[in-house]
């Protein structure tokens, strides 16, 4: 067997390994409640019972999806604004300890989210932020910022300095050169960072679970984990699987629609 064929087999094995959980979640969501533990590869018969249960009025799942869009969207915008300015400064300015600053920024992403819960709860209780959108947005911005700054710094570094010099010769101020020349050219990197940031904020669970206990403010991942069955000891696996599929669909659609820009942004920072 040729080396190329082995490579294709390896790629196929990785794809199957990554997609298998989502496939089983989709299949389970299309089974009837009585058939939820069947081990067949396809649901028989096909049923939308779990999807109807997920959107039942008492679950609050539709409102939770809207909350997730609000939290993830605002988090992405705020993180991009801060990360773009910080990354440009780190890429263009020369000052002592610049690499150390960048290392410290990325090191903050290594702290587990659960270690932040106690100080966040104490802080938010003191300023009256419990059960508010900002209690979910502000920590999410802090969580996604290190990766956003790291990605954009690498992207800005590969852009030649002559771009700003030429713009300033034509009469632009440094800020004008950044706004009119650098930002448009940095669009692929900014767009890729926005997608990654949105996905991370959309999937955030621990903080949203801890700082909000009002149903109308909970996000989709939190509501999904709190679905209840028809009885106290009944676990609504089918409903949770259906909700999981629905929560995943916006991310899949987002990546499929903009896959070329994502790839362009990820590879642009790696070449000079």
Coordinates of N, CA and C in Angstrom, one line a residue, residues 41-130:
X41 N -27.3 1.4 14.3 CA -26.6 2.6 13.7 C -27.6 3.7 13.2
X42 N -28.9 3.3 13.0 CA -29.8 4.3 12.5 C -31.1 4.2 13.4
X43 N -31.8 5.3 13.6 CA -33.0 5.3 14.4 C -34.1 4.6 13.6
X44 N -34.8 3.7 14.2 CA -36.0 3.0 13.6 C -37.1 2.8 14.6
X45 N -38.2 3.4 14.5 CA -38.5 4.4 13.4 C -38.0 5.8 13.8
X46 N -38.0 6.7 12.7 CA -37.5 8.0 12.9 C -38.6 8.8 13.7
X47 N -38.1 9.6 14.7 CA -39.0 10.4 15.5 C -38.4 11.7 15.9
X48 N -39.3 12.7 15.9 CA -38.9 14.1 16.3 C -39.4 14.4 17.7
X49 N -39.7 13.4 18.4 CA -40.3 13.5 19.8 C -39.3 14.3 20.7
X50 N -38.1 14.0 20.6 CA -37.1 14.7 21.5 C -36.9 16.2 21.1
X51 N -37.0 16.5 19.9 CA -36.9 17.9 19.5 C -38.2 18.7 19.9
X52 N -39.3 18.1 19.9 CA -40.5 18.8 20.4 C -40.4 19.0 21.9
X53 N -39.9 18.0 22.6 CA -39.7 18.1 24.0 C -38.7 19.2 24.4
X54 N -37.6 19.3 23.6 CA -36.6 20.3 23.8 C -37.2 21.7 23.8
X55 N -38.1 21.9 22.8 CA -38.7 23.3 22.6 C -40.0 23.4 23.4
X56 N -40.3 22.5 24.3 CA -41.5 22.6 25.1 C -41.4 23.9 25.9
X57 N -42.6 24.5 26.1 CA -42.7 25.9 26.7 C -42.0 25.9 28.1
X58 N -42.2 24.9 28.9 CA -41.6 24.9 30.2 C -40.1 24.8 30.3
X59 N -39.4 24.4 29.2 CA -38.0 24.2 29.3 C -37.2 25.5 29.1
X60 N -37.8 26.5 28.4 CA -37.1 27.8 28.3 C -35.9 27.7 27.3
X61 N -35.9 26.7 26.5 CA -34.7 26.4 25.6 C -34.6 27.5 24.5
X62 N -35.7 28.0 24.0 CA -35.6 29.0 22.9 C -35.0 30.3 23.5
X63 N -35.4 30.7 24.7 CA -34.9 31.9 25.3 C -33.4 31.7 25.7
X64 N -33.0 30.5 26.0 CA -31.6 30.2 26.3 C -30.8 30.3 25.1
X65 N -31.3 29.9 23.9 CA -30.5 30.1 22.7 C -30.3 31.6 22.4
X66 N -31.3 32.4 22.7 CA -31.1 33.8 22.5 C -30.1 34.4 23.5
X67 N -30.1 33.9 24.7 CA -29.1 34.4 25.7 C -27.7 34.0 25.3
X68 N -27.6 32.8 24.7 CA -26.3 32.3 24.3 C -25.7 33.2 23.1
X69 N -26.6 33.6 22.2 CA -26.2 34.5 21.1 C -25.8 35.9 21.7
X70 N -26.6 36.4 22.7 CA -26.2 37.7 23.2 C -24.9 37.6 23.9
X71 N -24.7 36.6 24.8 CA -23.4 36.5 25.5 C -22.2 36.3 24.6
X72 N -22.4 35.3 23.7 CA -21.3 35.0 22.8 C -21.0 36.2 21.8
X73 N -22.0 36.9 21.4 CA -21.8 38.0 20.4 C -21.1 39.2 21.1
X74 N -21.6 39.6 22.2 CA -21.0 40.7 22.9 C -19.6 40.4 23.4
X75 N -19.4 39.1 23.9 CA -18.1 38.7 24.2 C -17.1 38.8 23.1
X76 N -17.5 38.4 21.9 CA -16.7 38.4 20.7 C -16.3 39.8 20.3
X77 N -17.3 40.7 20.3 CA -17.0 42.1 19.9 C -16.0 42.7 20.9
X78 N -16.3 42.6 22.2 CA -15.4 43.2 23.2 C -14.0 42.6 23.2
X79 N -13.9 41.3 23.0 CA -12.6 40.7 23.0 C -11.8 41.1 21.8
X80 N -12.5 41.2 20.6 CA -11.8 41.6 19.4 C -11.3 43.0 19.5
X81 N -12.0 43.9 20.1 CA -11.6 45.3 20.2 C -10.3 45.4 21.0
X82 N -10.4 44.8 22.2 CA -9.2 44.8 23.1 C -8.0 44.1 22.5
X83 N -8.3 42.9 22.0 CA -7.2 42.0 21.5 C -6.5 42.6 20.3
X84 N -7.3 43.3 19.4 CA -6.7 43.9 18.2 C -5.7 45.0 18.6
X85 N -6.1 45.9 19.5 CA -5.2 47.0 19.9 C -4.0 46.4 20.7
X86 N -4.2 45.5 21.6 CA -3.1 44.9 22.3 C -2.2 44.1 21.4
X87 N -2.7 43.4 20.5 CA -1.8 42.6 19.6 C -1.0 43.5 18.7
X88 N -1.6 44.5 18.2 CA -0.9 45.5 17.3 C 0.2 46.1 18.1
X89 N 0.0 46.5 19.3 CA 1.0 47.1 20.2 C 2.2 46.1 20.4
X90 N 1.8 44.9 20.7 CA 2.8 43.9 21.0 C 3.6 43.5 19.7
X91 N 3.0 43.6 18.6 CA 3.7 43.3 17.3 C 4.5 44.4 16.8
X92 N 4.2 45.7 17.1 CA 4.9 46.8 16.5 C 5.8 47.6 17.4
X93 N 5.4 47.7 18.7 CA 6.2 48.5 19.6 C 7.4 47.7 20.1
X94 N 8.5 48.3 20.4 CA 9.6 47.7 20.9 C 9.8 48.2 22.4
X95 N 9.7 47.3 23.3 CA 9.9 47.7 24.7 C 10.5 46.5 25.5
X96 N 11.1 46.8 26.6 CA 11.7 45.7 27.4 C 10.7 44.8 28.0
X97 N 10.9 43.5 27.9 CA 10.0 42.6 28.5 C 8.7 42.3 27.6
X98 N 8.8 42.6 26.3 CA 7.6 42.4 25.5 C 7.3 40.9 25.4
X99 N 8.3 40.1 25.2 CA 8.0 38.7 25.1 C 7.5 38.1 26.4
X100 N 8.0 38.6 27.5 CA 7.5 38.2 28.8 C 6.0 38.6 29.0
X101 N 5.7 39.7 28.5 CA 4.3 40.2 28.6 C 3.4 39.2 27.8
X102 N 3.8 38.9 26.6 CA 3.1 38.0 25.8 C 3.0 36.6 26.4
X103 N 4.1 36.1 27.0 CA 4.0 34.8 27.7 C 3.1 34.8 28.9
X104 N 3.1 35.9 29.6 CA 2.2 36.0 30.8 C 0.7 36.0 30.3
X105 N 0.4 36.7 29.2 CA -0.9 36.8 28.7 C -1.4 35.4 28.3
X106 N -0.6 34.6 27.6 CA -1.0 33.3 27.2 C -1.0 32.3 28.4
X107 N -0.2 32.6 29.4 CA -0.2 31.7 30.6 C -1.5 31.8 31.4
X108 N -2.1 33.0 31.3 CA -3.4 33.1 32.1 C -4.5 32.2 31.6
X109 N -4.3 31.7 30.3 CA -5.4 30.8 29.8 C -5.2 29.4 30.4
X110 N -4.1 29.1 31.1 CA -3.9 27.8 31.6 C -4.6 27.6 33.0
X111 N -5.1 28.7 33.6 CA -5.8 28.5 34.8 C -7.2 27.9 34.5
X112 N -7.6 26.8 35.3 CA -8.9 26.2 35.0 C -10.0 27.2 35.4
X113 N -11.1 27.2 34.7 CA -12.2 28.2 34.9 C -12.8 28.0 36.3
X114 N -12.8 26.8 36.8 CA -13.4 26.5 38.1 C -12.7 27.2 39.2
X115 N -11.4 27.5 39.1 CA -10.6 28.1 40.1 C -11.0 29.6 40.2
X116 N -11.7 30.2 39.3 CA -12.1 31.6 39.3 C -13.4 31.8 39.9
X117 N -14.2 30.7 40.2 CA -15.6 30.8 40.6 C -15.7 31.5 41.9
X118 N -15.0 31.1 42.9 CA -15.1 31.7 44.3 C -14.9 33.2 44.3
X119 N -13.7 33.7 43.7 CA -13.5 35.2 43.7 C -14.5 35.9 42.9
X120 N -15.0 35.3 41.7 CA -16.0 35.9 40.9 C -17.3 36.0 41.6
X121 N -17.7 35.0 42.3 CA -19.0 35.0 43.0 C -18.9 36.1 44.1
X122 N -17.8 36.1 44.8 CA -17.7 37.1 45.9 C -17.7 38.6 45.3
X123 N -17.0 38.8 44.2 CA -17.0 40.1 43.6 C -18.3 40.5 43.0
X124 N -19.0 39.6 42.3 CA -20.2 39.9 41.7 C -21.4 40.1 42.7
X125 N -21.3 39.3 43.8 CA -22.3 39.5 44.9 C -22.1 40.9 45.5
X126 N -20.9 41.4 45.6 CA -20.7 42.7 46.2 C -21.1 43.8 45.4
X127 N -21.1 43.7 44.1 CA -21.4 44.8 43.2 C -22.8 44.6 42.5
X128 N -23.5 43.5 42.9 CA -24.9 43.3 42.5 C -25.0 42.8 41.0
X129 N -24.0 42.0 40.6 CA -24.0 41.5 39.2 C -24.6 40.1 39.1
X130 N -24.9 39.4 40.2 CA -25.5 38.1 40.1 C -26.8 38.2 39.3

